[in-house]
mmCIF file with all atom_site columns, C-alpha atoms and ligand atoms in Angstrom:
data_model
loop_
_atom_site.group_PDB
_atom_site.id
_atom_site.type_symbol
_atom_site.label_atom_id
_atom_site.label_alt_id
_atom_site.label_comp_id
_atom_site.label_asym_id
_atom_site.label_entity_id
_atom_site.label_seq_id
_atom_site.pdbx_PDB_ins_code
_atom_site.Cartn_x
_atom_site.Cartn_y
_atom_site.Cartn_z
_atom_site.occupancy
_atom_site.B_iso_or_equiv
_atom_site.pdbx_formal_charge
_atom_site.auth_seq_id
_atom_site.auth_comp_id
_atom_site.auth_asym_id
_atom_site.auth_atom_id
_atom_site.pdbx_PDB_model_num
ATOM   1   C  CA  . MET W 1 1   ? 229.881 -47.588 -26.548 1.00 0.00 ? 1   MET W CA  1
ATOM   2   C  CA  . SER W 1 2   ? 229.460 -47.312 -30.097 1.00 0.00 ? 2   SER W CA  1
ATOM   3   C  CA  . PRO W 1 3   ? 228.318 -50.721 -32.346 1.00 0.00 ? 3   PRO W CA  1
ATOM   4   C  CA  . LYS W 1 4   ? 231.940 -51.488 -34.196 1.00 0.00 ? 4   LYS W CA  1
ATOM   5   C  CA  . GLU W 1 5   ? 233.366 -50.011 -30.324 1.00 0.00 ? 5   GLU W CA  1
ATOM   6   C  CA  . LEU W 1 6   ? 231.144 -53.129 -29.045 1.00 0.00 ? 6   LEU W CA  1
ATOM   7   C  CA  . MET W 1 7   ? 232.500 -55.041 -31.663 1.00 0.00 ? 7   MET W CA  1
ATOM   8   C  CA  . ILE W 1 8   ? 235.647 -54.515 -31.281 1.00 0.00 ? 8   ILE W CA  1
ATOM   9   C  CA  . SER W 1 9   ? 235.612 -55.641 -27.780 1.00 0.00 ? 9   SER W CA  1
ATOM   10  C  CA  . ARG W 1 10  ? 233.340 -58.358 -28.361 1.00 0.00 ? 10  ARG W CA  1
ATOM   11  C  CA  . TYR W 1 11  ? 235.699 -60.012 -29.889 1.00 0.00 ? 11  TYR W CA  1
ATOM   12  C  CA  . GLU W 1 12  ? 238.609 -59.286 -27.622 1.00 0.00 ? 12  GLU W CA  1
ATOM   13  C  CA  . ALA W 1 13  ? 236.216 -60.969 -25.245 1.00 0.00 ? 13  ALA W CA  1
ATOM   14  C  CA  . PHE W 1 14  ? 236.010 -64.190 -27.451 1.00 0.00 ? 14  PHE W CA  1
ATOM   15  C  CA  . VAL W 1 15  ? 239.442 -64.396 -27.404 1.00 0.00 ? 15  VAL W CA  1
ATOM   16  C  CA  . LYS W 1 16  ? 240.254 -64.098 -23.769 1.00 0.00 ? 16  LYS W CA  1
ATOM   17  C  CA  . LYS W 1 17  ? 236.718 -66.463 -23.744 1.00 0.00 ? 17  LYS W CA  1
ATOM   18  C  CA  . ASP W 1 18  ? 234.976 -64.128 -21.466 1.00 0.00 ? 18  ASP W CA  1
ATOM   19  C  CA  . TRP W 1 19  ? 231.348 -65.391 -21.511 1.00 0.00 ? 19  TRP W CA  1
ATOM   20  C  CA  . ASN W 1 20  ? 230.197 -63.162 -19.203 1.00 0.00 ? 20  ASN W CA  1
ATOM   21  C  CA  . TYR W 1 21  ? 230.626 -59.431 -21.594 1.00 0.00 ? 21  TYR W CA  1
ATOM   22  C  CA  . LEU W 1 22  ? 229.669 -61.645 -24.091 1.00 0.00 ? 22  LEU W CA  1
ATOM   23  C  CA  . ALA W 1 23  ? 226.529 -62.764 -22.748 1.00 0.00 ? 23  ALA W CA  1
ATOM   24  C  CA  . LYS W 1 24  ? 226.189 -59.546 -20.903 1.00 0.00 ? 24  LYS W CA  1
ATOM   25  C  CA  . THR W 1 25  ? 226.472 -57.704 -23.827 1.00 0.00 ? 25  THR W CA  1
ATOM   26  C  CA  . ALA W 1 26  ? 224.298 -59.586 -25.839 1.00 0.00 ? 26  ALA W CA  1
ATOM   27  C  CA  . THR W 1 27  ? 220.647 -59.494 -25.923 1.00 0.00 ? 27  THR W CA  1
ATOM   28  C  CA  . ASN W 1 28  ? 220.612 -63.504 -26.175 1.00 0.00 ? 28  ASN W CA  1
ATOM   29  C  CA  . GLN W 1 29  ? 222.896 -65.467 -25.704 1.00 0.00 ? 29  GLN W CA  1
ATOM   30  C  CA  . SER W 1 30  ? 223.804 -67.204 -22.198 1.00 0.00 ? 30  SER W CA  1
ATOM   31  C  CA  . VAL W 1 31  ? 227.259 -68.394 -20.422 1.00 0.00 ? 31  VAL W CA  1
ATOM   32  C  CA  . GLU W 1 32  ? 225.859 -71.867 -21.082 1.00 0.00 ? 32  GLU W CA  1
ATOM   33  C  CA  . GLU W 1 33  ? 225.771 -71.545 -24.503 1.00 0.00 ? 33  GLU W CA  1
ATOM   34  C  CA  . LEU W 1 34  ? 228.713 -69.423 -24.811 1.00 0.00 ? 34  LEU W CA  1
ATOM   35  C  CA  . GLU W 1 35  ? 230.373 -72.296 -23.182 1.00 0.00 ? 35  GLU W CA  1
ATOM   36  C  CA  . LEU W 1 36  ? 229.403 -74.855 -26.087 1.00 0.00 ? 36  LEU W CA  1
ATOM   37  C  CA  . MET W 1 37  ? 230.618 -73.424 -29.112 1.00 0.00 ? 37  MET W CA  1
ATOM   38  C  CA  . PRO W 1 38  ? 234.011 -74.926 -30.345 1.00 0.00 ? 38  PRO W CA  1
ATOM   39  C  CA  . GLU W 1 39  ? 237.160 -73.891 -28.890 1.00 0.00 ? 39  GLU W CA  1
ATOM   40  C  CA  . LEU W 1 40  ? 239.024 -71.391 -31.589 1.00 0.00 ? 40  LEU W CA  1
ATOM   41  C  CA  . GLU W 1 41  ? 242.101 -70.119 -31.825 1.00 0.00 ? 41  GLU W CA  1
ATOM   42  C  CA  . TRP W 1 42  ? 241.407 -66.269 -32.233 1.00 0.00 ? 42  TRP W CA  1
ATOM   43  C  CA  . LEU W 1 43  ? 244.066 -64.694 -34.903 1.00 0.00 ? 43  LEU W CA  1
ATOM   44  C  CA  . LYS W 1 44  ? 242.738 -61.218 -36.007 1.00 0.00 ? 44  LYS W CA  1
ATOM   45  C  CA  . LEU W 1 45  ? 239.993 -59.709 -36.883 1.00 0.00 ? 45  LEU W CA  1
ATOM   46  C  CA  . ASP W 1 46  ? 238.862 -57.203 -39.654 1.00 0.00 ? 46  ASP W CA  1
ATOM   47  C  CA  . VAL W 1 47  ? 236.062 -54.056 -39.447 1.00 0.00 ? 47  VAL W CA  1
ATOM   48  C  CA  . LEU W 1 48  ? 234.942 -53.854 -42.540 1.00 0.00 ? 48  LEU W CA  1
ATOM   49  C  CA  . ASN W 1 49  ? 231.552 -51.796 -42.518 1.00 0.00 ? 49  ASN W CA  1
ATOM   50  C  CA  . ALA W 1 50  ? 230.425 -49.751 -40.264 1.00 0.00 ? 50  ALA W CA  1
ATOM   51  C  CA  . VAL W 1 51  ? 226.986 -47.906 -40.737 1.00 0.00 ? 51  VAL W CA  1
ATOM   52  C  CA  . GLY W 1 52  ? 224.144 -47.647 -37.913 1.00 0.00 ? 52  GLY W CA  1
ATOM   53  C  CA  . SER W 1 53  ? 223.308 -50.687 -36.000 1.00 0.00 ? 53  SER W CA  1
ATOM   54  C  CA  . GLN W 1 54  ? 225.316 -52.871 -38.566 1.00 0.00 ? 54  GLN W CA  1
ATOM   55  C  CA  . VAL W 1 55  ? 228.937 -53.759 -38.171 1.00 0.00 ? 55  VAL W CA  1
ATOM   56  C  CA  . GLU W 1 56  ? 230.253 -56.190 -40.914 1.00 0.00 ? 56  GLU W CA  1
ATOM   57  C  CA  . PHE W 1 57  ? 233.648 -58.139 -40.382 1.00 0.00 ? 57  PHE W CA  1
ATOM   58  C  CA  . LYS W 1 58  ? 235.688 -60.417 -40.676 1.00 0.00 ? 58  LYS W CA  1
ATOM   59  C  CA  . ALA W 1 59  ? 237.189 -63.015 -37.671 1.00 0.00 ? 59  ALA W CA  1
ATOM   60  C  CA  . TYR W 1 60  ? 239.981 -65.111 -39.011 1.00 0.00 ? 60  TYR W CA  1
ATOM   61  C  CA  . TYR W 1 61  ? 240.408 -68.157 -36.559 1.00 0.00 ? 61  TYR W CA  1
ATOM   62  C  CA  . ARG W 1 62  ? 242.322 -71.144 -36.328 1.00 0.00 ? 62  ARG W CA  1
ATOM   63  C  CA  . ASP W 1 63  ? 241.031 -74.648 -35.184 1.00 0.00 ? 63  ASP W CA  1
ATOM   64  C  CA  . LYS W 1 64  ? 242.001 -78.663 -35.085 1.00 0.00 ? 64  LYS W CA  1
ATOM   65  C  CA  . ASP W 1 65  ? 241.258 -78.305 -38.866 1.00 0.00 ? 65  ASP W CA  1
ATOM   66  C  CA  . GLY W 1 66  ? 243.636 -75.481 -40.060 1.00 0.00 ? 66  GLY W CA  1
ATOM   67  C  CA  . VAL W 1 67  ? 243.099 -71.191 -40.544 1.00 0.00 ? 67  VAL W CA  1
ATOM   68  C  CA  . GLY W 1 68  ? 239.176 -70.382 -41.072 1.00 0.00 ? 68  GLY W CA  1
ATOM   69  C  CA  . LEU W 1 69  ? 236.721 -66.909 -41.138 1.00 0.00 ? 69  LEU W CA  1
ATOM   70  C  CA  . LEU W 1 70  ? 233.659 -65.958 -39.598 1.00 0.00 ? 70  LEU W CA  1
ATOM   71  C  CA  . HIS W 1 71  ? 232.657 -63.603 -42.366 1.00 0.00 ? 71  HIS W CA  1
ATOM   72  C  CA  . GLU W 1 72  ? 229.244 -61.408 -41.011 1.00 0.00 ? 72  GLU W CA  1
ATOM   73  C  CA  . LYS W 1 73  ? 227.184 -58.914 -40.674 1.00 0.00 ? 73  LYS W CA  1
ATOM   74  C  CA  . SER W 1 74  ? 226.112 -58.266 -37.413 1.00 0.00 ? 74  SER W CA  1
ATOM   75  C  CA  . ASN W 1 75  ? 222.968 -56.196 -35.685 1.00 0.00 ? 75  ASN W CA  1
ATOM   76  C  CA  . PHE W 1 76  ? 223.110 -54.275 -32.741 1.00 0.00 ? 76  PHE W CA  1
ATOM   77  C  CA  . VAL W 1 77  ? 220.000 -53.304 -30.606 1.00 0.00 ? 77  VAL W CA  1
ATOM   78  C  CA  . GLN W 1 78  ? 219.713 -50.800 -28.046 1.00 0.00 ? 78  GLN W CA  1
ATOM   79  C  CA  . GLU W 1 79  ? 218.336 -51.441 -24.877 1.00 0.00 ? 79  GLU W CA  1
ATOM   80  C  CA  . ASP W 1 80  ? 218.143 -48.431 -22.365 1.00 0.00 ? 80  ASP W CA  1
ATOM   81  C  CA  . GLY W 1 81  ? 220.516 -46.475 -24.054 1.00 0.00 ? 81  GLY W CA  1
ATOM   82  C  CA  . VAL W 1 82  ? 222.977 -49.626 -24.341 1.00 0.00 ? 82  VAL W CA  1
ATOM   83  C  CA  . TRP W 1 83  ? 224.065 -51.109 -27.521 1.00 0.00 ? 83  TRP W CA  1
ATOM   84  C  CA  . LYS W 1 84  ? 224.031 -55.187 -27.401 1.00 0.00 ? 84  LYS W CA  1
ATOM   85  C  CA  . TYR W 1 85  ? 224.943 -57.484 -29.990 1.00 0.00 ? 85  TYR W CA  1
ATOM   86  C  CA  . LYS W 1 86  ? 221.685 -59.491 -31.990 1.00 0.00 ? 86  LYS W CA  1
ATOM   87  C  CA  . ASP W 1 87  ? 222.179 -61.185 -34.551 1.00 0.00 ? 87  ASP W CA  1
ATOM   88  C  CA  . GLY W 1 88  ? 224.218 -61.991 -37.426 1.00 0.00 ? 88  GLY W CA  1
ATOM   89  C  CA  . GLU W 1 89  ? 224.189 -62.546 -41.132 1.00 0.00 ? 89  GLU W CA  1
ATOM   90  C  CA  . LEU W 1 90  ? 227.033 -65.011 -42.070 1.00 0.00 ? 90  LEU W CA  1
ATOM   91  C  CA  . TYR W 1 91  ? 228.596 -64.645 -45.417 1.00 0.00 ? 91  TYR W CA  1
ATOM   92  C  CA  . PRO W 1 92  ? 230.124 -68.652 -46.823 1.00 0.00 ? 92  PRO W CA  1
ATOM   93  C  CA  . THR W 1 93  ? 233.719 -67.819 -47.251 1.00 0.00 ? 93  THR W CA  1
ATOM   94  C  CA  . LYS W 1 94  ? 237.085 -69.201 -46.695 1.00 0.00 ? 94  LYS W CA  1
ATOM   95  C  CA  . VAL W 1 95  ? 240.662 -67.308 -46.781 1.00 0.00 ? 95  VAL W CA  1
ATOM   96  C  CA  . GLN W 1 96  ? 242.327 -66.331 -50.108 1.00 0.00 ? 96  GLN W CA  1
ATOM   97  C  CA  . ARG W 1 97  ? 244.996 -68.552 -51.188 1.00 0.00 ? 97  ARG W CA  1
ATOM   98  C  CA  . ASN W 1 98  ? 246.998 -64.978 -52.004 1.00 0.00 ? 98  ASN W CA  1
ATOM   99  C  CA  . GLU W 1 99  ? 245.619 -63.397 -48.823 1.00 0.00 ? 99  GLU W CA  1
ATOM   100 C  CA  . SER W 1 100 ? 248.523 -62.363 -46.467 1.00 0.00 ? 100 SER W CA  1
ATOM   101 C  CA  . CYS W 1 101 ? 248.319 -65.478 -43.525 1.00 0.00 ? 101 CYS W CA  1
ATOM   102 C  CA  . PRO W 1 102 ? 246.007 -64.709 -40.184 1.00 0.00 ? 102 PRO W CA  1
ATOM   103 C  CA  . CYS W 1 103 ? 248.767 -65.511 -38.506 1.00 0.00 ? 103 CYS W CA  1
ATOM   104 C  CA  . GLY W 1 104 ? 250.698 -62.641 -38.309 1.00 0.00 ? 104 GLY W CA  1
ATOM   105 C  CA  . SER W 1 105 ? 253.534 -64.611 -40.234 1.00 0.00 ? 105 SER W CA  1
ATOM   106 C  CA  . GLY W 1 106 ? 253.619 -61.465 -43.085 1.00 0.00 ? 106 GLY W CA  1
ATOM   107 C  CA  . LYS W 1 107 ? 253.554 -64.636 -45.870 1.00 0.00 ? 107 LYS W CA  1
ATOM   108 C  CA  . LYS W 1 108 ? 250.981 -65.332 -48.314 1.00 0.00 ? 108 LYS W CA  1
ATOM   109 C  CA  . PHE W 1 109 ? 247.959 -67.757 -46.696 1.00 0.00 ? 109 PHE W CA  1
ATOM   110 C  CA  . LYS W 1 110 ? 248.920 -70.119 -49.868 1.00 0.00 ? 110 LYS W CA  1
ATOM   111 C  CA  . LYS W 1 111 ? 252.539 -70.392 -48.312 1.00 0.00 ? 111 LYS W CA  1
ATOM   112 C  CA  . CYS W 1 112 ? 251.910 -71.073 -44.957 1.00 0.00 ? 112 CYS W CA  1
ATOM   113 C  CA  . CYS W 1 113 ? 248.861 -71.507 -42.778 1.00 0.00 ? 113 CYS W CA  1
ATOM   114 C  CA  . ILE W 1 114 ? 246.647 -73.296 -45.767 1.00 0.00 ? 114 ILE W CA  1
ATOM   115 C  CA  . LYS W 1 115 ? 246.194 -77.379 -45.856 1.00 0.00 ? 115 LYS W CA  1
HETATM 116 ZN ZN1 . ZN  M 2 .   ? 250.450 -68.498 -40.781 1.00 0.00 ? 1   ZN  M ZN1 1
#
């Protein structure tokens, strides 16, 4: 699996709350730690860029405060020939008013899930 494929499979594991898979595919995340993460409903993943060991993405979610966005550049490393998630750099960002709503309604964000 390439870093990009791994990134996508880890997003799908977040959707399913498959903490075992996430712990197994990261260098330093434990199941115990992952279980403590805030409860989020993941809506959409956009992979923006995948070069070498880095994958930049935007992942949209809904929590008790509304719809939010995680924009991260993740670093992956190979351990015994297998790519694993190492860490990531976060970009401060939010969903733009004129973006199509991440919930998939087809409406603009400002006319849909914005608060
Ligand atoms: Zn919406």
